[in-house]
Amino acid sequence: MLPQLILQALSIQMSAFTAGVYGVALLMILIFSGFPIAFAMGLVGVMGAWYVRDFNVGMVTLQITVLPAVGEYFLTVVPLFVAMGFVCYATALSKDLYEAFYKIFGGIPGALSITSVVACGVFAAICGDSGATGATMASVAIPEMKKAKYKDSLAAGCIAAGGTLGILIPPSIGFIIYGLITEQSIGKLFVAGIIPGCLLTVMFCALIFLQCKMNPALGPASPKVSLMVRISAIRGLVPALILIGIVLGGMFAGIFTATEAGGVGFVTAILMGLVLKRFSRKGLFNALLESVNVTAMVFTIFIGVSLLNNFMGLSELSLTLGNLVGSMHVSRYVILVVVMFIYLILGCTMNIIPMIMLTLPIIFPVITGLGFDPIWFGVVMSAVP
């Protein structure tokens, strides 16, 4: 039945642009009906190429796209940074960060929540993923905040807010994927994300402090801590700061590329875990296994993105949309607000990494056609969802 419906759909006559529009609509239907994103993009890409050109083009596209989509050397940056994050999780660096910052911020209103946000920010500089950052810190922070009788709304809110820092503070997996898809400098994206990430961290902490100051029941102040205890707590930050300094410092100083930084960070994280005696062979194996699972997911989506990109090029959808938007007598900032609103809605329904891969083939040419800086847009797009 399904093959007959597909053949009937492919026999309908329409322009390439119209086919592109219907392709995007079909893609949305498949995704929101629960179809895996990678396979939805791949299916639409192959069927679209088949319709716009012919059956042979669709099949050849499938044959020549799969290996190049995942076989390039620069793509190794993804598994290396992913593996570094999981190894750091296995070494329990998140617990060290939480305990150290709790002593540093002890005695002020909402200390545990502020500790959670700052620890999320620092762990984000190791992990690079919002979901992993939030989940990791939640396992450490939520029980402590419950013991201290913090309101559930504040406890959950500070972890949810702090987790989002993982997509802004380098080395962000989202920035890596954005750079790979749009062919932008990953190093420049990392640099561009530092100040917004730090500003968000400070703003989150300030908001928590003010809320708890006005309503102490939200987050009771912890016992005061002496200056010597605060200073001694800095020792708990040393392993994480060393790793961050080696990876980001070496990359920003031009000592190694982003890919090499991922490799150096991965090896350093393993050595750090061995020196600190934090994980067993089983722990290391589980970390590597999780890294393989995440990398396989990302690379499968890369294949789907490549197939969809080919169809978008054949249908000239992005080009036509760019020309259409350019001919509209509205400010380019109005278009930007509309795009950001779309990202805000999508961010409520899906993870940011699949969202980036899904939307960039269509949105990015339009945005650059309006004259917006690609690096700036990458940061803004990552911050909105």
mmCIF file of C-alpha atoms in Angstrom:
data_model
loop_
_atom_site.group_PDB
_atom_site.id
_atom_site.type_symbol
_atom_site.label_atom_id
_atom_site.label_comp_id
_atom_site.label_asym_id
_atom_site.label_seq_id
_atom_site.Cartn_x
_atom_site.Cartn_y
_atom_site.Cartn_z
ATOM 1 C CA MET A 1 0.000 0.000 0.000
ATOM 2 C CA LEU A 2 2.734 2.476 0.982
ATOM 3 C CA PRO A 3 4.808 1.935 -2.205
ATOM 4 C CA GLN A 4 1.665 2.560 -4.289
ATOM 5 C CA LEU A 5 0.987 5.822 -2.433
ATOM 6 C CA ILE A 6 4.598 6.907 -2.946
ATOM 7 C CA LEU A 7 4.432 6.152 -6.677
ATOM 8 C CA GLN A 8 1.142 8.039 -6.975
ATOM 9 C CA ALA A 9 2.645 11.037 -5.162
ATOM 10 C CA LEU A 10 5.705 10.984 -7.408
ATOM 11 C CA SER A 11 3.481 11.023 -10.510
ATOM 12 C CA ILE A 12 1.889 14.365 -9.563
ATOM 13 C CA GLN A 13 3.240 17.266 -11.617
ATOM 14 C CA MET A 14 4.540 20.312 -9.719
ATOM 15 C CA SER A 15 7.480 22.701 -9.825
ATOM 16 C CA ALA A 16 10.751 21.915 -8.079
ATOM 17 C CA PHE A 17 10.119 24.684 -5.533
ATOM 18 C CA THR A 18 6.644 23.352 -4.742
ATOM 19 C CA ALA A 19 8.143 19.894 -4.348
ATOM 20 C CA GLY A 20 10.597 21.372 -1.854
ATOM 21 C CA VAL A 21 7.768 22.939 0.151
ATOM 22 C CA TYR A 22 5.836 19.667 0.205
ATOM 23 C CA GLY A 23 9.038 17.872 1.148
ATOM 24 C CA VAL A 24 9.509 20.098 4.205
ATOM 25 C CA ALA A 25 5.854 19.593 5.164
ATOM 26 C CA LEU A 26 6.243 15.815 4.844
ATOM 27 C CA LEU A 27 9.410 15.987 6.923
ATOM 28 C CA MET A 28 7.588 17.802 9.741
ATOM 29 C CA ILE A 29 4.731 15.294 9.639
ATOM 30 C CA LEU A 30 7.123 12.348 9.850
ATOM 31 C CA ILE A 31 9.136 13.847 12.718
ATOM 32 C CA PHE A 32 6.160 14.866 14.854
ATOM 33 C CA SER A 33 4.531 11.484 14.271
ATOM 34 C CA GLY A 34 7.516 9.844 15.935
ATOM 35 C CA PHE A 35 9.577 8.858 12.888
ATOM 36 C CA PRO A 36 13.352 8.938 13.617
ATOM 37 C CA ILE A 37 14.741 12.304 12.488
ATOM 38 C CA ALA A 38 17.686 10.876 10.556
ATOM 39 C CA PHE A 39 15.542 8.460 8.559
ATOM 40 C CA ALA A 40 12.852 11.097 7.974
ATOM 41 C CA MET A 41 15.415 13.480 6.453
ATOM 42 C CA GLY A 42 16.988 10.683 4.413
ATOM 43 C CA LEU A 43 13.634 9.473 3.089
ATOM 44 C CA VAL A 44 12.509 12.969 2.087
ATOM 45 C CA GLY A 45 15.910 13.672 0.531
ATOM 46 C CA VAL A 46 15.929 10.540 -1.629
ATOM 47 C CA MET A 47 12.257 10.812 -2.624
ATOM 48 C CA GLY A 48 12.695 14.516 -3.394
ATOM 49 C CA ALA A 49 15.716 13.906 -5.632
ATOM 50 C CA TRP A 50 13.777 11.092 -7.302
ATOM 51 C CA TYR A 51 10.838 13.419 -7.994
ATOM 52 C CA VAL A 52 12.759 16.531 -9.084
ATOM 53 C CA ARG A 53 15.121 14.576 -11.345
ATOM 54 C CA ASP A 54 14.476 10.853 -11.769
ATOM 55 C CA PHE A 55 14.792 7.498 -10.017
ATOM 56 C CA ASN A 56 18.445 7.026 -10.962
ATOM 57 C CA VAL A 57 19.410 10.403 -9.491
ATOM 58 C CA GLY A 58 17.686 9.462 -6.232
ATOM 59 C CA MET A 59 19.551 6.161 -6.006
ATOM 60 C CA VAL A 60 22.908 7.642 -7.040
ATOM 61 C CA THR A 61 22.448 10.377 -4.436
ATOM 62 C CA LEU A 62 21.997 7.705 -1.794
ATOM 63 C CA GLN A 63 25.076 5.806 -2.971
ATOM 64 C CA ILE A 64 27.472 8.743 -3.143
ATOM 65 C CA THR A 65 26.271 10.598 -0.032
ATOM 66 C CA VAL A 66 26.518 8.089 2.816
ATOM 67 C CA LEU A 67 30.291 7.613 3.042
ATOM 68 C CA PRO A 68 31.359 11.251 2.417
ATOM 69 C CA ALA A 69 28.798 12.412 5.000
ATOM 70 C CA VAL A 70 30.618 10.581 7.807
ATOM 71 C CA GLY A 71 34.042 9.746 6.378
ATOM 72 C CA GLU A 72 35.794 13.117 6.518
ATOM 73 C CA TYR A 73 38.722 13.596 8.913
ATOM 74 C CA PHE A 74 37.346 16.782 10.460
ATOM 75 C CA LEU A 75 34.255 14.894 11.659
ATOM 76 C CA THR A 76 36.401 13.080 14.228
ATOM 77 C CA VAL A 77 36.034 16.187 16.384
ATOM 78 C CA VAL A 78 32.521 14.992 17.308
ATOM 79 C CA PRO A 79 33.340 11.583 18.863
ATOM 80 C CA LEU A 80 36.447 12.969 20.572
ATOM 81 C CA PHE A 81 34.622 15.739 22.446
ATOM 82 C CA VAL A 82 31.662 13.456 23.170
ATOM 83 C CA ALA A 83 34.005 10.826 24.609
ATOM 84 C CA MET A 84 35.806 13.458 26.690
ATOM 85 C CA GLY A 85 32.502 14.501 28.250
ATOM 86 C CA PHE A 86 31.461 10.955 29.147
ATOM 87 C CA VAL A 87 34.873 10.118 30.596
ATOM 88 C CA CYS A 88 34.693 13.259 32.757
ATOM 89 C CA TYR A 89 31.261 12.146 33.919
ATOM 90 C CA ALA A 90 32.714 8.751 34.871
ATOM 91 C CA THR A 91 35.470 10.424 36.912
ATOM 92 C CA ALA A 92 32.848 12.221 39.061
ATOM 93 C CA LEU A 93 34.293 15.660 38.362
ATOM 94 C CA SER A 94 30.766 17.040 38.676
ATOM 95 C CA LYS A 95 30.690 16.063 42.358
ATOM 96 C CA ASP A 96 34.053 17.743 42.968
ATOM 97 C CA LEU A 97 32.809 20.923 41.310
ATOM 98 C CA TYR A 98 29.601 20.947 43.314
ATOM 99 C CA GLU A 99 31.306 20.427 46.666
ATOM 100 C CA ALA A 100 33.949 23.068 45.951
ATOM 101 C CA PHE A 101 31.489 25.740 44.824
ATOM 102 C CA TYR A 102 29.172 24.974 47.748
ATOM 103 C CA LYS A 103 31.977 25.881 50.139
ATOM 104 C CA ILE A 104 32.856 28.978 48.136
ATOM 105 C CA PHE A 105 29.258 30.278 48.053
ATOM 106 C CA GLY A 106 28.313 29.012 51.515
ATOM 107 C CA GLY A 107 26.376 31.380 53.748
ATOM 108 C CA ILE A 108 24.540 33.373 51.076
ATOM 109 C CA PRO A 109 20.829 33.031 50.207
ATOM 110 C CA GLY A 110 20.196 30.299 47.653
ATOM 111 C CA ALA A 111 23.761 29.015 47.960
ATOM 112 C CA LEU A 112 22.930 25.497 46.780
ATOM 113 C CA SER A 113 21.085 26.738 43.691
ATOM 114 C CA ILE A 114 23.838 29.221 42.855
ATOM 115 C CA THR A 115 26.351 26.427 43.331
ATOM 116 C CA SER A 116 24.374 24.257 40.916
ATOM 117 C CA VAL A 117 24.329 26.929 38.201
ATOM 118 C CA VAL A 118 28.036 27.756 38.477
ATOM 119 C CA ALA A 119 28.964 24.067 38.598
ATOM 120 C CA CYS A 120 26.845 23.546 35.468
ATOM 121 C CA GLY A 121 28.754 26.333 33.749
ATOM 122 C CA VAL A 122 32.151 24.859 34.582
ATOM 123 C CA PHE A 123 31.080 21.301 33.781
ATOM 124 C CA ALA A 124 29.716 22.587 30.463
ATOM 125 C CA ALA A 125 33.272 23.648 29.620
ATOM 126 C CA ILE A 126 34.203 19.968 29.952
ATOM 127 C CA CYS A 127 31.126 18.185 28.656
ATOM 128 C CA GLY A 128 29.832 20.410 25.839
ATOM 129 C CA ASP A 129 26.247 19.150 25.862
ATOM 130 C CA SER A 130 23.205 20.679 27.561
ATOM 131 C CA GLY A 131 21.397 17.412 28.225
ATOM 132 C CA ALA A 132 24.431 15.707 29.726
ATOM 133 C CA THR A 133 25.303 18.790 31.803
ATOM 134 C CA GLY A 134 21.800 19.069 33.240
ATOM 135 C CA ALA A 135 21.429 15.338 33.906
ATOM 136 C CA THR A 136 24.860 15.064 35.527
ATOM 137 C CA MET A 137 24.432 18.024 37.853
ATOM 138 C CA ALA A 138 20.854 17.032 38.698
ATOM 139 C CA SER A 139 22.067 13.695 40.072
ATOM 140 C CA VAL A 140 24.405 15.571 42.424
ATOM 141 C CA ALA A 141 22.491 18.754 43.252
ATOM 142 C CA ILE A 142 18.815 17.786 43.522
ATOM 143 C CA PRO A 143 19.254 15.445 46.542
ATOM 144 C CA GLU A 144 21.277 18.111 48.372
ATOM 145 C CA MET A 145 18.677 20.806 47.723
ATOM 146 C CA LYS A 146 15.902 18.507 48.925
ATOM 147 C CA LYS A 147 17.816 17.869 52.151
ATOM 148 C CA ALA A 148 18.133 21.626 52.669
ATOM 149 C CA LYS A 149 14.355 22.011 52.094
ATOM 150 C CA TYR A 150 14.654 24.081 48.923
ATOM 151 C CA LYS A 151 11.454 24.572 46.966
ATOM 152 C CA ASP A 152 11.108 22.051 44.140
ATOM 153 C CA SER A 153 10.459 24.850 41.652
ATOM 154 C CA LEU A 154 13.786 26.521 42.449
ATOM 155 C CA ALA A 155 15.712 23.243 42.520
ATOM 156 C CA ALA A 156 14.388 22.086 39.157
ATOM 157 C CA GLY A 157 14.563 25.555 37.618
ATOM 158 C CA CYS A 158 18.211 26.200 38.442
ATOM 159 C CA ILE A 159 19.257 22.818 37.000
ATOM 160 C CA ALA A 160 17.183 23.363 33.859
ATOM 161 C CA ALA A 161 18.649 26.843 33.404
ATOM 162 C CA GLY A 162 22.196 25.754 34.223
ATOM 163 C CA GLY A 163 21.976 22.823 31.841
ATOM 164 C CA THR A 164 21.399 25.164 28.911
ATOM 165 C CA LEU A 165 24.878 26.605 29.446
ATOM 166 C CA GLY A 166 26.281 23.412 27.925
ATOM 167 C CA ILE A 167 25.320 24.539 24.439
ATOM 168 C CA LEU A 168 26.941 27.984 24.782
ATOM 169 C CA ILE A 169 30.106 27.518 26.808
ATOM 170 C CA PRO A 170 32.868 25.857 24.761
ATOM 171 C CA PRO A 171 33.568 23.138 23.831
ATOM 172 C CA SER A 172 29.916 23.017 22.771
ATOM 173 C CA ILE A 173 28.843 20.020 20.681
ATOM 174 C CA GLY A 174 26.155 22.263 19.187
ATOM 175 C CA PHE A 175 28.782 24.753 17.979
ATOM 176 C CA ILE A 176 30.848 21.906 16.542
ATOM 177 C CA ILE A 177 27.910 20.594 14.518
ATOM 178 C CA TYR A 178 26.884 24.110 13.470
ATOM 179 C CA GLY A 179 30.422 24.786 12.265
ATOM 180 C CA LEU A 180 30.601 21.505 10.350
ATOM 181 C CA ILE A 181 27.272 22.040 8.580
ATOM 182 C CA THR A 182 27.813 25.719 7.742
ATOM 183 C CA GLU A 183 31.588 25.427 7.157
ATOM 184 C CA GLN A 184 32.366 28.054 9.802
ATOM 185 C CA SER A 185 35.387 28.140 12.112
ATOM 186 C CA ILE A 186 34.696 26.025 15.195
ATOM 187 C CA GLY A 187 37.373 27.949 17.090
ATOM 188 C CA LYS A 188 35.650 31.280 16.362
ATOM 189 C CA LEU A 189 32.322 29.823 17.467
ATOM 190 C CA PHE A 190 33.907 28.679 20.722
ATOM 191 C CA VAL A 191 35.364 32.130 21.374
ATOM 192 C CA ALA A 192 32.037 33.793 20.532
ATOM 193 C CA GLY A 193 30.187 31.626 23.050
ATOM 194 C CA ILE A 194 32.370 32.420 26.074
ATOM 195 C CA ILE A 195 31.026 35.876 26.983
ATOM 196 C CA PRO A 196 27.304 35.055 26.426
ATOM 197 C CA GLY A 197 27.722 31.854 28.445
ATOM 198 C CA CYS A 198 29.441 33.663 31.321
ATOM 199 C CA LEU A 199 26.878 36.488 31.255
ATOM 200 C CA LEU A 200 24.002 34.011 31.432
ATOM 201 C CA THR A 201 25.678 32.264 34.355
ATOM 202 C CA VAL A 202 26.035 35.553 36.260
ATOM 203 C CA MET A 203 22.453 36.570 35.448
ATOM 204 C CA PHE A 204 21.050 33.220 36.613
ATOM 205 C CA CYS A 205 23.002 33.496 39.885
ATOM 206 C CA ALA A 206 21.896 37.095 40.451
ATOM 207 C CA LEU A 207 18.258 36.163 39.869
ATOM 208 C CA ILE A 208 18.482 33.244 42.310
ATOM 209 C CA PHE A 209 20.128 35.464 44.933
ATOM 210 C CA LEU A 210 17.460 38.172 44.626
ATOM 211 C CA GLN A 211 14.585 35.683 44.742
ATOM 212 C CA CYS A 212 15.965 33.948 47.832
ATOM 213 C CA LYS A 213 16.755 37.284 49.470
ATOM 214 C CA MET A 214 13.162 38.449 49.038
ATOM 215 C CA ASN A 215 11.672 35.051 49.869
ATOM 216 C CA PRO A 216 14.026 33.029 52.106
ATOM 217 C CA ALA A 217 11.639 30.066 52.068
ATOM 218 C CA LEU A 218 12.635 29.374 48.460
ATOM 219 C CA GLY A 219 16.234 28.597 49.333
ATOM 220 C CA PRO A 220 17.353 28.926 52.962
ATOM 221 C CA ALA A 221 20.851 30.291 53.481
ATOM 222 C CA SER A 222 23.469 27.686 54.301
ATOM 223 C CA PRO A 223 25.788 27.955 57.334
ATOM 224 C CA LYS A 224 28.492 30.577 56.971
ATOM 225 C CA VAL A 225 31.912 29.393 55.866
ATOM 226 C CA SER A 226 35.264 30.825 56.930
ATOM 227 C CA LEU A 227 37.643 32.422 54.466
ATOM 228 C CA MET A 228 40.174 29.612 54.875
ATOM 229 C CA VAL A 229 37.561 27.004 54.000
ATOM 230 C CA ARG A 230 36.638 28.955 50.876
ATOM 231 C CA ILE A 231 40.275 29.172 49.822
ATOM 232 C CA SER A 232 40.915 25.483 50.490
ATOM 233 C CA ALA A 233 37.843 24.599 48.406
ATOM 234 C CA ILE A 234 39.631 25.870 45.304
ATOM 235 C CA ARG A 235 41.671 22.656 45.338
ATOM 236 C CA GLY A 236 38.542 20.776 44.290
ATOM 237 C CA LEU A 237 38.407 22.842 41.107
ATOM 238 C CA VAL A 238 41.972 22.094 40.033
ATOM 239 C CA PRO A 239 41.345 18.909 37.957
ATOM 240 C CA ALA A 240 38.522 20.516 35.967
ATOM 241 C CA LEU A 241 40.432 23.769 35.470
ATOM 242 C CA ILE A 242 43.516 21.883 34.272
ATOM 243 C CA LEU A 243 41.455 20.014 31.691
ATOM 244 C CA ILE A 244 39.689 23.184 30.534
ATOM 245 C CA GLY A 245 42.979 25.066 30.357
ATOM 246 C CA ILE A 246 44.670 22.367 28.289
ATOM 247 C CA VAL A 247 41.811 21.959 25.809
ATOM 248 C CA LEU A 248 40.601 25.531 25.337
ATOM 249 C CA GLY A 249 43.896 27.237 26.105
ATOM 250 C CA GLY A 250 45.789 25.084 23.646
ATOM 251 C CA MET A 251 43.177 25.604 20.958
ATOM 252 C CA PHE A 252 42.854 29.373 21.408
ATOM 253 C CA ALA A 253 46.647 29.725 21.523
ATOM 254 C CA GLY A 254 46.888 27.978 18.163
ATOM 255 C CA ILE A 255 48.851 25.018 19.535
ATOM 256 C CA PHE A 256 46.371 22.553 18.069
ATOM 257 C CA THR A 257 43.171 22.486 16.017
ATOM 258 C CA ALA A 258 39.672 21.766 17.332
ATOM 259 C CA THR A 259 40.000 18.115 16.313
ATOM 260 C CA GLU A 260 43.372 17.798 18.014
ATOM 261 C CA ALA A 261 41.961 19.575 21.076
ATOM 262 C CA GLY A 262 39.279 16.904 21.322
ATOM 263 C CA GLY A 263 41.899 14.161 21.175
ATOM 264 C CA VAL A 264 44.126 15.845 23.760
ATOM 265 C CA GLY A 265 41.139 16.441 26.044
ATOM 266 C CA PHE A 266 39.998 12.832 25.739
ATOM 267 C CA VAL A 267 43.427 11.441 26.643
ATOM 268 C CA THR A 268 43.847 13.982 29.463
ATOM 269 C CA ALA A 269 40.456 13.030 30.919
ATOM 270 C CA ILE A 270 41.424 9.342 30.928
ATOM 271 C CA LEU A 271 44.785 10.069 32.565
ATOM 272 C CA MET A 272 43.070 12.284 35.129
ATOM 273 C CA GLY A 273 40.622 9.527 35.988
ATOM 274 C CA LEU A 274 43.465 7.037 36.422
ATOM 275 C CA VAL A 275 45.517 9.408 38.583
ATOM 276 C CA LEU A 276 42.519 10.235 40.778
ATOM 277 C CA LYS A 277 41.534 6.525 40.838
ATOM 278 C CA ARG A 278 37.984 7.461 39.984
ATOM 279 C CA PHE A 279 36.907 4.747 37.581
ATOM 280 C CA SER A 280 37.365 1.057 36.921
ATOM 281 C CA ARG A 281 37.725 -0.724 33.620
ATOM 282 C CA LYS A 282 33.965 -1.179 33.613
ATOM 283 C CA GLY A 283 33.429 2.551 34.187
ATOM 284 C CA LEU A 284 35.747 3.446 31.324
ATOM 285 C CA PHE A 285 34.102 0.858 29.078
ATOM 286 C CA ASN A 286 30.622 2.228 29.861
ATOM 287 C CA ALA A 287 31.795 5.784 29.124
ATOM 288 C CA LEU A 288 33.217 4.712 25.768
ATOM 289 C CA LEU A 289 30.070 2.721 24.974
ATOM 290 C CA GLU A 290 27.870 5.752 25.636
ATOM 291 C CA SER A 291 30.183 7.823 23.443
ATOM 292 C CA VAL A 292 29.748 5.333 20.603
ATOM 293 C CA ASN A 293 25.954 5.454 20.981
ATOM 294 C CA VAL A 294 25.824 9.260 20.844
ATOM 295 C CA THR A 295 28.319 9.442 17.961
ATOM 296 C CA ALA A 296 26.346 6.874 15.964
ATOM 297 C CA MET A 297 23.197 8.942 16.474
ATOM 298 C CA VAL A 298 24.908 12.162 15.375
ATOM 299 C CA PHE A 299 26.546 10.583 12.326
ATOM 300 C CA THR A 300 23.291 8.953 11.243
ATOM 301 C CA ILE A 301 21.661 12.375 11.348
ATOM 302 C CA PHE A 302 24.606 13.751 9.347
ATOM 303 C CA ILE A 303 23.764 11.263 6.579
ATOM 304 C CA GLY A 304 20.124 12.356 6.647
ATOM 305 C CA VAL A 305 21.164 16.025 6.547
ATOM 306 C CA SER A 306 23.383 15.412 3.509
ATOM 307 C CA LEU A 307 20.561 13.704 1.622
ATOM 308 C CA LEU A 308 18.140 16.488 2.560
ATOM 309 C CA ASN A 309 20.675 19.166 1.575
ATOM 310 C CA ASN A 310 20.969 17.625 -1.878
ATOM 311 C CA PHE A 311 17.193 17.761 -2.327
ATOM 312 C CA MET A 312 17.062 21.365 -1.063
ATOM 313 C CA GLY A 313 19.682 22.279 -3.664
ATOM 314 C CA LEU A 314 17.809 20.546 -6.485
ATOM 315 C CA SER A 315 14.508 22.176 -5.528
ATOM 316 C CA GLU A 316 16.183 25.597 -5.034
ATOM 317 C CA LEU A 317 13.965 26.037 -1.979
ATOM 318 C CA SER A 318 16.548 27.915 0.099
ATOM 319 C CA LEU A 319 17.514 30.134 -2.851
ATOM 320 C CA THR A 320 13.899 30.970 -3.646
ATOM 321 C CA LEU A 321 13.079 31.661 -0.002
ATOM 322 C CA GLY A 322 16.133 33.910 0.233
ATOM 323 C CA ASN A 323 15.038 35.887 -2.821
ATOM 324 C CA LEU A 324 11.485 36.076 -1.490
ATOM 325 C CA VAL A 325 12.610 37.347 1.904
ATOM 326 C CA GLY A 326 14.991 39.811 0.255
ATOM 327 C CA SER A 327 12.162 41.280 -1.809
ATOM 328 C CA MET A 328 9.966 41.850 1.247
ATOM 329 C CA HIS A 329 9.811 45.456 2.449
ATOM 330 C CA VAL A 330 10.436 44.645 6.105
ATOM 331 C CA SER A 331 13.439 45.036 8.345
ATOM 332 C CA ARG A 332 15.806 42.096 8.389
ATOM 333 C CA TYR A 333 15.473 42.118 12.172
ATOM 334 C CA VAL A 334 11.776 41.321 11.824
ATOM 335 C CA ILE A 335 12.745 38.230 9.835
ATOM 336 C CA LEU A 336 15.311 37.377 12.503
ATOM 337 C CA VAL A 337 12.678 37.630 15.251
ATOM 338 C CA VAL A 338 10.388 35.295 13.286
ATOM 339 C CA VAL A 339 13.227 32.792 12.847
ATOM 340 C CA MET A 340 14.079 32.984 16.556
ATOM 341 C CA PHE A 341 10.420 32.414 17.441
ATOM 342 C CA ILE A 342 10.432 29.298 15.266
ATOM 343 C CA TYR A 343 13.545 28.077 17.077
ATOM 344 C CA LEU A 344 11.910 28.821 20.427
ATOM 345 C CA ILE A 345 8.912 26.644 19.519
ATOM 346 C CA LEU A 346 11.079 23.844 18.116
ATOM 347 C CA GLY A 347 13.301 23.995 21.194
ATOM 348 C CA CYS A 348 10.283 23.080 23.323
ATOM 349 C CA THR A 349 9.761 19.862 21.385
ATOM 350 C CA MET A 350 13.203 18.504 20.444
ATOM 351 C CA ASN A 351 16.860 18.428 21.406
ATOM 352 C CA ILE A 352 18.916 21.308 20.037
ATOM 353 C CA ILE A 353 21.386 19.125 18.114
ATOM 354 C CA PRO A 354 18.769 17.454 15.859
ATOM 355 C CA MET A 355 17.057 20.834 15.594
ATOM 356 C CA ILE A 356 20.253 22.459 14.305
ATOM 357 C CA MET A 357 20.758 19.707 11.754
ATOM 358 C CA LEU A 358 17.141 19.822 10.645
ATOM 359 C CA THR A 359 16.740 23.567 10.143
ATOM 360 C CA LEU A 360 20.131 24.879 9.018
ATOM 361 C CA PRO A 361 19.909 23.637 5.411
ATOM 362 C CA ILE A 362 16.865 25.884 4.952
ATOM 363 C CA ILE A 363 17.406 28.744 7.410
ATOM 364 C CA PHE A 364 21.140 29.407 7.082
ATOM 365 C CA PRO A 365 21.155 30.597 3.425
ATOM 366 C CA VAL A 366 18.280 32.962 4.194
ATOM 367 C CA ILE A 367 20.035 34.436 7.241
ATOM 368 C CA THR A 368 23.371 34.937 5.491
ATOM 369 C CA GLY A 369 21.527 36.412 2.507
ATOM 370 C CA LEU A 370 20.151 39.074 4.852
ATOM 371 C CA GLY A 371 23.697 40.039 5.809
ATOM 372 C CA PHE A 372 23.873 38.580 9.316
ATOM 373 C CA ASP A 373 27.249 37.311 10.498
ATOM 374 C CA PRO A 374 27.252 33.466 10.523
ATOM 375 C CA ILE A 375 29.235 33.255 13.775
ATOM 376 C CA TRP A 376 26.930 35.730 15.529
ATOM 377 C CA PHE A 377 23.850 33.883 14.293
ATOM 378 C CA GLY A 378 25.248 30.583 15.545
ATOM 379 C CA VAL A 379 25.525 31.988 19.067
ATOM 380 C CA VAL A 380 22.084 33.632 18.997
ATOM 381 C CA MET A 381 20.446 30.509 17.590
ATOM 382 C CA SER A 382 22.031 28.336 20.293
ATOM 383 C CA ALA A 383 20.980 30.692 23.087
ATOM 384 C CA VAL A 384 17.299 30.994 22.144
ATOM 385 C CA PRO A 385 15.992 27.402 22.547
#
